[in-house]
mmCIF file of C-alpha atoms in Angstrom:
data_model
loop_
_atom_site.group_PDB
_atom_site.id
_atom_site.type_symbol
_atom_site.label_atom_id
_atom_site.label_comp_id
_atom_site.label_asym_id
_atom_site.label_seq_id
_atom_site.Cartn_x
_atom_site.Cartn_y
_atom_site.Cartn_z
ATOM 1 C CA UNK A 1 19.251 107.167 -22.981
ATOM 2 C CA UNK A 2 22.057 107.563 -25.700
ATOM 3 C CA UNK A 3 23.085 104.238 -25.414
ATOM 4 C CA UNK A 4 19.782 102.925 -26.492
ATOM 5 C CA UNK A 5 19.575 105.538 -29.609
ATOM 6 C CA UNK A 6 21.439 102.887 -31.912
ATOM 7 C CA UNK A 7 18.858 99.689 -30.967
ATOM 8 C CA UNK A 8 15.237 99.352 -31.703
ATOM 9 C CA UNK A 9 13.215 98.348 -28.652
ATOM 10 C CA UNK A 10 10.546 96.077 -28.634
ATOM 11 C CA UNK A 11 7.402 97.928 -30.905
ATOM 12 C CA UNK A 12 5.007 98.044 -27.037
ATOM 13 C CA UNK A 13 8.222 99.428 -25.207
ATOM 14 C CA UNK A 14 8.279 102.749 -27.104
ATOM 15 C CA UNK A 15 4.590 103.330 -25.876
ATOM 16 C CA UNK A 16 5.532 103.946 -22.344
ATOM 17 C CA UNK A 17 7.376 106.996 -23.504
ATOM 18 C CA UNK A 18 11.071 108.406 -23.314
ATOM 19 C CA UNK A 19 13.255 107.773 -19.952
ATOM 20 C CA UNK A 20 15.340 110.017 -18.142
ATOM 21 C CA UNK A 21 13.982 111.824 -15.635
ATOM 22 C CA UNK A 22 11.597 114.685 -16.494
ATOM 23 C CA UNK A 23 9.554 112.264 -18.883
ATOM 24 C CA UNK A 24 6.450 112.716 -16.184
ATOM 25 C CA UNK A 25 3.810 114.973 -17.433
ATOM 26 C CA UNK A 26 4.317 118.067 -15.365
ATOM 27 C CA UNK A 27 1.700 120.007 -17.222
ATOM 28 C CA UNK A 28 1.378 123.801 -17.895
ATOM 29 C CA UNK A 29 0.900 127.298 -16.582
ATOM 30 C CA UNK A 30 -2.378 126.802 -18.108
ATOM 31 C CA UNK A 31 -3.523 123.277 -16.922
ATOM 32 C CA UNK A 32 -2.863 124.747 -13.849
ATOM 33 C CA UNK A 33 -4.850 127.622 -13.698
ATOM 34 C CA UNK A 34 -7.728 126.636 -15.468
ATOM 35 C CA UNK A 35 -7.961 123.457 -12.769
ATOM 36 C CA UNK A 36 -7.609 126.267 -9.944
ATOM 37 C CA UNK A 37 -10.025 128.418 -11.440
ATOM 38 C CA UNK A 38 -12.497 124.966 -12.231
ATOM 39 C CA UNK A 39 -11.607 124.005 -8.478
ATOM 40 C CA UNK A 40 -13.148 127.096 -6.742
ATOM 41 C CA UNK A 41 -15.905 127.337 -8.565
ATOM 42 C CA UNK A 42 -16.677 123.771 -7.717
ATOM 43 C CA UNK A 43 -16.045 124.191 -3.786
ATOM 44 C CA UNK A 44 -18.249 127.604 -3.607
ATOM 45 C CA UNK A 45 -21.133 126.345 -4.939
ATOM 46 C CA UNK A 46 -21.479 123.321 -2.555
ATOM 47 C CA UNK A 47 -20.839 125.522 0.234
ATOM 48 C CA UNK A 48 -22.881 128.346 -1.063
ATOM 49 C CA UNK A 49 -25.773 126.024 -1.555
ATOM 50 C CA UNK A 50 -25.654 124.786 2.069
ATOM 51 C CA UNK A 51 -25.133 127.823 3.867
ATOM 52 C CA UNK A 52 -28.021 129.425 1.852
ATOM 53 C CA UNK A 53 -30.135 126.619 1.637
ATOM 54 C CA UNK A 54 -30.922 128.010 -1.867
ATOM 55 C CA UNK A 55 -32.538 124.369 -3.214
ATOM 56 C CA UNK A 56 -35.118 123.829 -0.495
ATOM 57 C CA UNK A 57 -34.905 120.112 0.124
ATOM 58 C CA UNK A 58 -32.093 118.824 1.953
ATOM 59 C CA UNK A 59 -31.790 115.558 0.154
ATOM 60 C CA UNK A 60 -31.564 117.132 -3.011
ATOM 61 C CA UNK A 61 -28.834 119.270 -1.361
ATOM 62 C CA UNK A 62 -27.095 116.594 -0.508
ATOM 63 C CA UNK A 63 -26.742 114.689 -4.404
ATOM 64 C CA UNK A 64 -25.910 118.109 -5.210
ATOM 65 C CA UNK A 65 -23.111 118.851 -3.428
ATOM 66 C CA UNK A 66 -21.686 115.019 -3.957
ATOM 67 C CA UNK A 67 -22.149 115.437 -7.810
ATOM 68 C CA UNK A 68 -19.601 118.531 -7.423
ATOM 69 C CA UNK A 69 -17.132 116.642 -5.373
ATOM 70 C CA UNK A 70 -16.901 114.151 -7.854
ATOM 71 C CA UNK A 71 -16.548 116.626 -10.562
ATOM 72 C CA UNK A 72 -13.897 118.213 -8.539
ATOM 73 C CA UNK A 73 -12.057 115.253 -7.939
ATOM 74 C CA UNK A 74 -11.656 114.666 -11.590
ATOM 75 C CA UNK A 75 -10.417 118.158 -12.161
ATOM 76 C CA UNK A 76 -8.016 117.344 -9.570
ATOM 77 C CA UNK A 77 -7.318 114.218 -11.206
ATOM 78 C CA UNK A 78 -6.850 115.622 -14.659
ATOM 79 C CA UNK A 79 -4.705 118.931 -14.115
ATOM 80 C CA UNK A 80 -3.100 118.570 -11.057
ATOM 81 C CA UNK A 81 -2.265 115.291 -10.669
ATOM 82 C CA UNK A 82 -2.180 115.230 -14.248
ATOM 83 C CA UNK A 83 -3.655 111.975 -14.898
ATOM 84 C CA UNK A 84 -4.202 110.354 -18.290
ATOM 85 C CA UNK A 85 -4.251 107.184 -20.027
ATOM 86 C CA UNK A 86 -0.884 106.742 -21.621
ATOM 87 C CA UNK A 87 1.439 108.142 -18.539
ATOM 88 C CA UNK A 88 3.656 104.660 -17.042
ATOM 89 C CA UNK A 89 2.755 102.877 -19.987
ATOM 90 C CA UNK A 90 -1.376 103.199 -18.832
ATOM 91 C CA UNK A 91 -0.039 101.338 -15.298
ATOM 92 C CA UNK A 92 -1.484 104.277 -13.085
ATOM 93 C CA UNK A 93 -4.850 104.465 -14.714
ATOM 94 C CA UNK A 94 -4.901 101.168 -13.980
ATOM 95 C CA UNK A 95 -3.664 101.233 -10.344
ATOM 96 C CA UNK A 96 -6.523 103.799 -10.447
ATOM 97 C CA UNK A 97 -9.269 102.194 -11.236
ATOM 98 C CA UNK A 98 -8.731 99.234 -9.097
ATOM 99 C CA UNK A 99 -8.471 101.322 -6.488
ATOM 100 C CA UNK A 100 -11.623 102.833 -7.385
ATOM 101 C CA UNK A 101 -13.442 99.424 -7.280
ATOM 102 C CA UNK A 102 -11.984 99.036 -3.971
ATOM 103 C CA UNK A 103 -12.950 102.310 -2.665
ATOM 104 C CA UNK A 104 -16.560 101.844 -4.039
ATOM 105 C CA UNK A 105 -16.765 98.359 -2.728
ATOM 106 C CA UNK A 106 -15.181 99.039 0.873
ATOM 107 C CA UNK A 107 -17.864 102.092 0.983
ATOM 108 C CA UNK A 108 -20.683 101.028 -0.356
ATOM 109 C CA UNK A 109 -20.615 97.840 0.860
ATOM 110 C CA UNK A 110 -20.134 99.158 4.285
ATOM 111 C CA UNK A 111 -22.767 101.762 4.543
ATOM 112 C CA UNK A 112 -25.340 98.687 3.283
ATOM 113 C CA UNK A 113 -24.372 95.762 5.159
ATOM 114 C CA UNK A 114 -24.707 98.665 8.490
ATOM 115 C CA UNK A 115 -27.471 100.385 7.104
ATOM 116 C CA UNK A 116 -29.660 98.561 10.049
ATOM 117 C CA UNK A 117 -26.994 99.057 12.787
ATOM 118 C CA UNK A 118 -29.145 100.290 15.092
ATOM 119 C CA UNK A 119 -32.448 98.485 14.446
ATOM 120 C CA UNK A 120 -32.159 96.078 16.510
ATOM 121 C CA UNK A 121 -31.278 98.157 19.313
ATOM 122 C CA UNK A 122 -32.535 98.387 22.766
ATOM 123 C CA UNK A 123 -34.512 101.665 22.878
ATOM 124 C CA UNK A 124 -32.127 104.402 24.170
ATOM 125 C CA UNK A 125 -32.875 105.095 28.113
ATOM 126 C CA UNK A 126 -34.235 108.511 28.684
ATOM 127 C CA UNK A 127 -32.264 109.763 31.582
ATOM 128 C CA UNK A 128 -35.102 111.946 32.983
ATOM 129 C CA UNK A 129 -37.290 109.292 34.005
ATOM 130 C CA UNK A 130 -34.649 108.015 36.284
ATOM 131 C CA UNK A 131 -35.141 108.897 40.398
ATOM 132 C CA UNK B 1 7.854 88.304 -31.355
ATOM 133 C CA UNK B 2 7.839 86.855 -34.939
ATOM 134 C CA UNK B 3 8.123 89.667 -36.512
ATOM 135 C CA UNK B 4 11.545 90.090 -34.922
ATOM 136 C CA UNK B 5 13.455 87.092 -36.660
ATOM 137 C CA UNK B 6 11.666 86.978 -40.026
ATOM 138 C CA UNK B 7 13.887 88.265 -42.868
ATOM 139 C CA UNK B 8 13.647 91.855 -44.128
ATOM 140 C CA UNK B 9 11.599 92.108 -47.221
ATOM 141 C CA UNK B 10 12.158 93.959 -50.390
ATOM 142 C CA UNK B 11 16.161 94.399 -49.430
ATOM 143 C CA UNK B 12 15.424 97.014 -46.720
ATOM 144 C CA UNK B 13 18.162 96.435 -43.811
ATOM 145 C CA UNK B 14 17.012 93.857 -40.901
ATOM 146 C CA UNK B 15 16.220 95.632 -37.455
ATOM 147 C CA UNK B 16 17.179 93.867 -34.555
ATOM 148 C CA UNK B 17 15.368 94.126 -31.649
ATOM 149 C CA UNK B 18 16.651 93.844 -27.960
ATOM 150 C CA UNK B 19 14.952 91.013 -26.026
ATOM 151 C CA UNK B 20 16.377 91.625 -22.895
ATOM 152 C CA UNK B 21 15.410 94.002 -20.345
ATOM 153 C CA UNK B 22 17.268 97.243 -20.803
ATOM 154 C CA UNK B 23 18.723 99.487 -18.023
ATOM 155 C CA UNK B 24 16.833 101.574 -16.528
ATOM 156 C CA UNK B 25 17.906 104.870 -15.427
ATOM 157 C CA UNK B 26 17.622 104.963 -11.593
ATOM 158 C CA UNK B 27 14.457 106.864 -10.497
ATOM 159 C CA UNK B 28 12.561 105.307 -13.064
ATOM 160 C CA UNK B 29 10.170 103.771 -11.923
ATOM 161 C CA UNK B 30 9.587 106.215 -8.485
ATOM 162 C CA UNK B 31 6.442 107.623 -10.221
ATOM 163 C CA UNK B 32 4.776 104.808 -10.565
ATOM 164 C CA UNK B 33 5.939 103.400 -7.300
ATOM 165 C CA UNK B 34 4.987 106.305 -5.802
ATOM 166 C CA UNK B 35 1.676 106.304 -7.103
ATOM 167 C CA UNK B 36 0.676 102.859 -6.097
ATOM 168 C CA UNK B 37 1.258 104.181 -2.595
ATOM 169 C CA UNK B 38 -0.838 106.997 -2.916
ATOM 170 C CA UNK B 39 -3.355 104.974 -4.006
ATOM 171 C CA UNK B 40 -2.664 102.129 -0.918
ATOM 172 C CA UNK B 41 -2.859 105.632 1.161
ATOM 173 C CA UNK B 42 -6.337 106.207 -0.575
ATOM 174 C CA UNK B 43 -7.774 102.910 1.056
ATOM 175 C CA UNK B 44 -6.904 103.949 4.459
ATOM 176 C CA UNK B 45 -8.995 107.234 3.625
ATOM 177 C CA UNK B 46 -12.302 104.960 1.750
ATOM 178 C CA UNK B 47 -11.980 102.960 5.068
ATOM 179 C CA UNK B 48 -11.772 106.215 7.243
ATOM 180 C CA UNK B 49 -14.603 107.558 5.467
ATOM 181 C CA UNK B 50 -16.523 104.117 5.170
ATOM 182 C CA UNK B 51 -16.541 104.674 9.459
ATOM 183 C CA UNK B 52 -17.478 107.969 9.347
ATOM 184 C CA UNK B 53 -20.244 107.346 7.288
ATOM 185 C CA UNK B 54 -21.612 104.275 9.607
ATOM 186 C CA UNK B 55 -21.504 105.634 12.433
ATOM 187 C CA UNK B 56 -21.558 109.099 11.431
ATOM 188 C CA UNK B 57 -24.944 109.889 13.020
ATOM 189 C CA UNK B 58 -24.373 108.111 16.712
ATOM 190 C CA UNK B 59 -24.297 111.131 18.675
ATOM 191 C CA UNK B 60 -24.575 108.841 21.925
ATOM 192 C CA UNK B 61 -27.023 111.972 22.917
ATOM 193 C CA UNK B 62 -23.714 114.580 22.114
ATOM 194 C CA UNK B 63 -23.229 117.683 20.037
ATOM 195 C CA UNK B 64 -23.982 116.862 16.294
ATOM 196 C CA UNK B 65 -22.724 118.707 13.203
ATOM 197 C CA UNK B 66 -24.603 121.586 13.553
ATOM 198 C CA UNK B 67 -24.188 122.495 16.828
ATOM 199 C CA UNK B 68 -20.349 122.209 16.053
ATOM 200 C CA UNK B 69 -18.869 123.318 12.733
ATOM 201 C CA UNK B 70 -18.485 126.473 11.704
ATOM 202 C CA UNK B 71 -18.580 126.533 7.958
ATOM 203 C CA UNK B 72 -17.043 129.537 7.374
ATOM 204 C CA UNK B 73 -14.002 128.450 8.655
ATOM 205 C CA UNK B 74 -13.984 125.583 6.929
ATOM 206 C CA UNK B 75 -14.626 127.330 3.798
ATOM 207 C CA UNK B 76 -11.260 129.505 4.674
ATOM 208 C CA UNK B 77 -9.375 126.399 5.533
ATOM 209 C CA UNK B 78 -10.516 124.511 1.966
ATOM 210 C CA UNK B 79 -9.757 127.742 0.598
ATOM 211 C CA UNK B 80 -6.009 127.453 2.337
ATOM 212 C CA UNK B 81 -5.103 124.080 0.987
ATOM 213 C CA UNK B 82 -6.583 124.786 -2.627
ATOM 214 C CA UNK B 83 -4.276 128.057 -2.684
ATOM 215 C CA UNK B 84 -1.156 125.591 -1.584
ATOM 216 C CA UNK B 85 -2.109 123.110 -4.340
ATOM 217 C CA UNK B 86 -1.851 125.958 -7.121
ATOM 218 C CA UNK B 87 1.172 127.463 -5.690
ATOM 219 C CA UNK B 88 2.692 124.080 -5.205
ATOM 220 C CA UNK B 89 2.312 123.394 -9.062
ATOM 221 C CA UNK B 90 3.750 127.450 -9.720
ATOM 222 C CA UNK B 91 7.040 125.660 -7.931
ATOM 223 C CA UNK B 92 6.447 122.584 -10.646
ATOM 224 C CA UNK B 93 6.626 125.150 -13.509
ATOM 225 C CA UNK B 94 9.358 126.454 -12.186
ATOM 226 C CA UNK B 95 11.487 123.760 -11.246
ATOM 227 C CA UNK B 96 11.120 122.260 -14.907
ATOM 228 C CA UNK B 97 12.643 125.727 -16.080
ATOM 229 C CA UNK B 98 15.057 124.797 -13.565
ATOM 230 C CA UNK B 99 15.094 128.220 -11.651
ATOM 231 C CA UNK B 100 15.996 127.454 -8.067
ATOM 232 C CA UNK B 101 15.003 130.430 -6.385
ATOM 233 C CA UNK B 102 11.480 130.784 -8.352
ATOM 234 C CA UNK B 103 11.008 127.324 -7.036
ATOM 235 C CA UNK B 104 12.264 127.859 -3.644
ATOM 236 C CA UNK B 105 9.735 130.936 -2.765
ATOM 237 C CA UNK B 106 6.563 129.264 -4.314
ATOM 238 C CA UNK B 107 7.503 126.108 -2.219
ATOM 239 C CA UNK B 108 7.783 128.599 0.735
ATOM 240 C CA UNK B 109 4.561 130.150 -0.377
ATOM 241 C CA UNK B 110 2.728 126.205 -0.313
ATOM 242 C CA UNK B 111 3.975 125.865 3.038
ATOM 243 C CA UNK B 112 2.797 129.005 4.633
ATOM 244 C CA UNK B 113 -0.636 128.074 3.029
ATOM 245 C CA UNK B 114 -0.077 124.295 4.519
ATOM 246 C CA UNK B 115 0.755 125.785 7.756
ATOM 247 C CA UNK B 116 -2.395 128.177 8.030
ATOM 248 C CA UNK B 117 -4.523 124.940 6.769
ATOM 249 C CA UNK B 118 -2.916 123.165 9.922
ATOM 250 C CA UNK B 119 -3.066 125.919 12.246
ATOM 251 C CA UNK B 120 -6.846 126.676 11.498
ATOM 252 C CA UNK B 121 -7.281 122.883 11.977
ATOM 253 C CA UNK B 122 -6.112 122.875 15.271
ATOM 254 C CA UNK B 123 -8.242 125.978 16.318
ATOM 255 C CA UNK B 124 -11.169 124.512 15.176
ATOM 256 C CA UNK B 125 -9.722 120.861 16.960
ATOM 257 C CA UNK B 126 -8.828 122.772 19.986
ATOM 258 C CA UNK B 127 -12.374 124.737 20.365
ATOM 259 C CA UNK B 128 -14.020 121.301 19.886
ATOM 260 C CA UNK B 129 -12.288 119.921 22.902
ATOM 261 C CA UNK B 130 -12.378 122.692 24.922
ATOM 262 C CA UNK B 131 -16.690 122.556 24.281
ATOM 263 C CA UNK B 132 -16.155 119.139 25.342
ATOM 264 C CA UNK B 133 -16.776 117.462 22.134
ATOM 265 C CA UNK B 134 -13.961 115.355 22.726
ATOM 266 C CA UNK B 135 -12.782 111.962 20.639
ATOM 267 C CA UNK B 136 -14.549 110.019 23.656
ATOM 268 C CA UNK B 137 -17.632 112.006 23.794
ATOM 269 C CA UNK B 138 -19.488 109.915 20.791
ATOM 270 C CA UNK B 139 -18.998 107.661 17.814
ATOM 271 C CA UNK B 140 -19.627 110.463 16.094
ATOM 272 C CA UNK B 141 -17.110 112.194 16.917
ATOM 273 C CA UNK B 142 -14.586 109.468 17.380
ATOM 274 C CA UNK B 143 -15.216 108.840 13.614
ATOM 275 C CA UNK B 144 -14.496 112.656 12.883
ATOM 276 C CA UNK B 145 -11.635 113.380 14.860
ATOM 277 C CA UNK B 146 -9.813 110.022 12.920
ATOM 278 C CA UNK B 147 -10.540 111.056 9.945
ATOM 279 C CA UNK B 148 -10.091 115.133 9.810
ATOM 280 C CA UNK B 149 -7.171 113.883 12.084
ATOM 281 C CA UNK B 150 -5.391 111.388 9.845
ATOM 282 C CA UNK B 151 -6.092 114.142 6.741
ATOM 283 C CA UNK B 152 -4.344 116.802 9.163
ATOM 284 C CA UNK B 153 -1.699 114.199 10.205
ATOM 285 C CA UNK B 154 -0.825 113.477 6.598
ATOM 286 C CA UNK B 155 -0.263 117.297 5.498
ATOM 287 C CA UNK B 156 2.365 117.656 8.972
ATOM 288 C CA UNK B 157 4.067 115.210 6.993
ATOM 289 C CA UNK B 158 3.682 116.399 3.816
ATOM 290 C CA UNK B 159 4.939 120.378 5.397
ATOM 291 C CA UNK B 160 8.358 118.154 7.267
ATOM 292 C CA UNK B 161 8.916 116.949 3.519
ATOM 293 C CA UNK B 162 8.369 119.977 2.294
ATOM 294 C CA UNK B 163 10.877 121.803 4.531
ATOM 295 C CA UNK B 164 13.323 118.709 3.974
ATOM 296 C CA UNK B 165 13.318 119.021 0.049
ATOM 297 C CA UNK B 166 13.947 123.138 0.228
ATOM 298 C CA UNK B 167 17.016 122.575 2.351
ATOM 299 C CA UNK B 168 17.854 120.086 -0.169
ATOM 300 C CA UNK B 169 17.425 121.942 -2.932
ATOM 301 C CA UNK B 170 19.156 124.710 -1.087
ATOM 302 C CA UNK B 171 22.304 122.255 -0.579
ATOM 303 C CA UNK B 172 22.198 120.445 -3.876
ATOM 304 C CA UNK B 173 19.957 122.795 -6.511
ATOM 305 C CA UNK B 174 17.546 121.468 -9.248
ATOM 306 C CA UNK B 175 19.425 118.115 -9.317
ATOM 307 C CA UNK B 176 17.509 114.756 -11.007
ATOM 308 C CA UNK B 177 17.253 113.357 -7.913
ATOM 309 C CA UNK B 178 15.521 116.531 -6.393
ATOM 310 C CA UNK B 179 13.405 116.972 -9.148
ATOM 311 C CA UNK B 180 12.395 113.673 -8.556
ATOM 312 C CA UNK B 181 11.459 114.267 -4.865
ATOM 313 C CA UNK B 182 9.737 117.153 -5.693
ATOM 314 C CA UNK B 183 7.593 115.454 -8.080
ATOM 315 C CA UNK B 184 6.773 112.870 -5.615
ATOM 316 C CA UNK B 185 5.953 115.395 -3.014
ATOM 317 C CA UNK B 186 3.641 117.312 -6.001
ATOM 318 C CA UNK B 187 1.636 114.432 -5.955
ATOM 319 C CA UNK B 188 1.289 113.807 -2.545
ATOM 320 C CA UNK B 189 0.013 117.568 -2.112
ATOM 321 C CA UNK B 190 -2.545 117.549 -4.659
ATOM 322 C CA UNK B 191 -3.476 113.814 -3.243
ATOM 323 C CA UNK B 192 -4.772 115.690 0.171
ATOM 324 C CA UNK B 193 -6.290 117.955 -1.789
ATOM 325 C CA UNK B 194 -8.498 115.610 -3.262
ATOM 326 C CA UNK B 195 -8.971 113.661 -0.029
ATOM 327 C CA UNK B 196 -10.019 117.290 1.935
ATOM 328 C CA UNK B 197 -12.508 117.397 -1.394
ATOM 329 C CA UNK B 198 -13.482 114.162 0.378
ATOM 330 C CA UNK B 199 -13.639 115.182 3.671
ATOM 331 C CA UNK B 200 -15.159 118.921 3.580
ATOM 332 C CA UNK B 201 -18.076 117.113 1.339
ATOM 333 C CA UNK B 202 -18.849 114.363 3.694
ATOM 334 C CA UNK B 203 -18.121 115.572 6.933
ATOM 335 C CA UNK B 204 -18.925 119.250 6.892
ATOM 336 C CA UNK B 205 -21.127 119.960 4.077
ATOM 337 C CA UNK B 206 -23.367 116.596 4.476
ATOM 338 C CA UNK B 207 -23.314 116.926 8.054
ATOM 339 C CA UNK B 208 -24.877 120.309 8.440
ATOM 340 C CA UNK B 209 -27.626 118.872 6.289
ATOM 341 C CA UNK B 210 -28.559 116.258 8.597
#
């Protein structure tokens, strides 16, 4: 690093902040405890609202406890893994969100395209009818 | 790039600046490296989950969710690996303060939460089998054993790491080049975190509502 004090870089060099080795966002004492605290308050309630059945319908369960794990996620995201915009120059957000295009298309697009797997189907045997 | 070869203005002094690519210190780019594997690792999970959730509900006329998870236990085992995550970033604080033994016992502390994560694991793998809801049994279960397996597979690795780094930090202290590691290994942890986040919300959770 000192022997690049004396020469300007390129202006969209300096973004992608200093070198060395500790330049990775490590976050703090706080980060970390307010994404614990966020983190177990987002994994009781899903399982509190399955094991006690507490919203009646199951389908409505269900988006529930989905909208929390995506909550959690980004909690995870944001102070654990501290993720942000600006850290590598903005190159893992964007690793990131192709991924997440990926992810969505691989899962989405698999659950439709099967969605009729077993339609088609013979009709399962039933055993009991057998000599 | 024009701005770098027209002439200073007003008499200030002309700034030169390099065109070249400058050295980088080594390590610099691990993060970022590192990253774009976690996030290659992160398609084998979407694709993991994508099978779960096709053939999720083929029973092949087996045990289904209900009649085999215990959600208590999974609660203590989600509970296990969260407790790991924190503790694991407690040895991040303190390896930036550079205090080697501070960081040595919370690492020790993230692995005996990883192991107890891995042990309860294999319990609850272990009573499966032994009810005879085996990998063969169903799709179902084929689906759930690669999945909760591969997670479980990838924190073994994660605890042989972890073990290799505090004999190295043992050897060689707080070094760059351990710190480094370390910080690689960080965000590998809190990466299965967020897949288990995954997994005890598809697999468990959803499947006791079905």
């Amino acid at each position: 690093m000192s022997s690049e004090t004396n020469v300007q870089h390129q202006p969209d060099y300096d973004a992608d902040a200093a070198h060395g080795d500790d330049e990775h966002a490590h976050g703090s004492f706080r980060d970390y405890m307010i994404g614990f605290l966020l983190s177990v308050v987002l994994t009781a309630i899903p399982f509190w609202l399955v094991m006690s059945g507490a919203l009646g319908s199951n389908q409505l369960t269900a988006f529930a406890i989905m909208g929390f794990a995506v909550v959690q996620i980004v909690v995870h995201m944001v102070f654990f893994l501290h993720m942000n915009g600006k850290s590598e120059g903005g190159w893992t957000m964007l690793a990131l969100v192709f991924t997440l295009i990926i992810v969505v298309i691989v899962l989405a697009g698999s659950l439709w395209v099967m969605y009729h797997l077993n339609t088609n189907m013979m009709p399962p045997h039933d055993m009991r009818q057998v000599p | 790039m024009a701005s770098s070869i027209t002439a200073p203005q007003n008499g200030e002094a002309p700034v030169f600046y390099l065109r070249d690519e400058h050295p980088h210190p080594e390590g610099h780019s691990t993060p970022l490296g590192f990253w774009i594997y976690l996030m290659s690792d992160c398609l084998i999970f979407a694709i993991l989950f994508a099978i779960y959730g096709v053939v999720g509900a083929n029973y092949a006329a087996g045990p289904a969710p209900k009649d085999l998870f215990d959600l208590p236990l999974v609660a203590l085992n989600t509970a296990m690996l969260l407790l790991s995550s924190i503790t694991f970033g407690f040895a991040m604080l303190m390896m930036v303060q550079k205090r080697v033994a501070a960081t040595q016992i919370w690492l020790a502390v993230t692995a005996l939460f990883g192991l107890a994560f891995l042990g309860i694991e294999l319990y609850e793998f272990h009573h499966l089998i032994h009810m005879g809801a085996t990998p063969q049994r169903s799709a179902f279960l084929s689906a759930f054993f690669t999945l909760v397996g591969t997670h479980g597979l990838h924190v073994t690795f994660g605890l042989i790491w972890l073990f290799t780094l505090m004999a190295q930090v043992g050897k060689h202290g707080l070094i760059a080049a351990n710190r480094r590691r370390l910080m690689c290994l960080s965000m590998f942890w809190h990466f299965l975190d967020v897949i288990w986040i995954g997994v005890f919300t598809f697999v468990y959770l959803m499947g006791m509502l079905r």
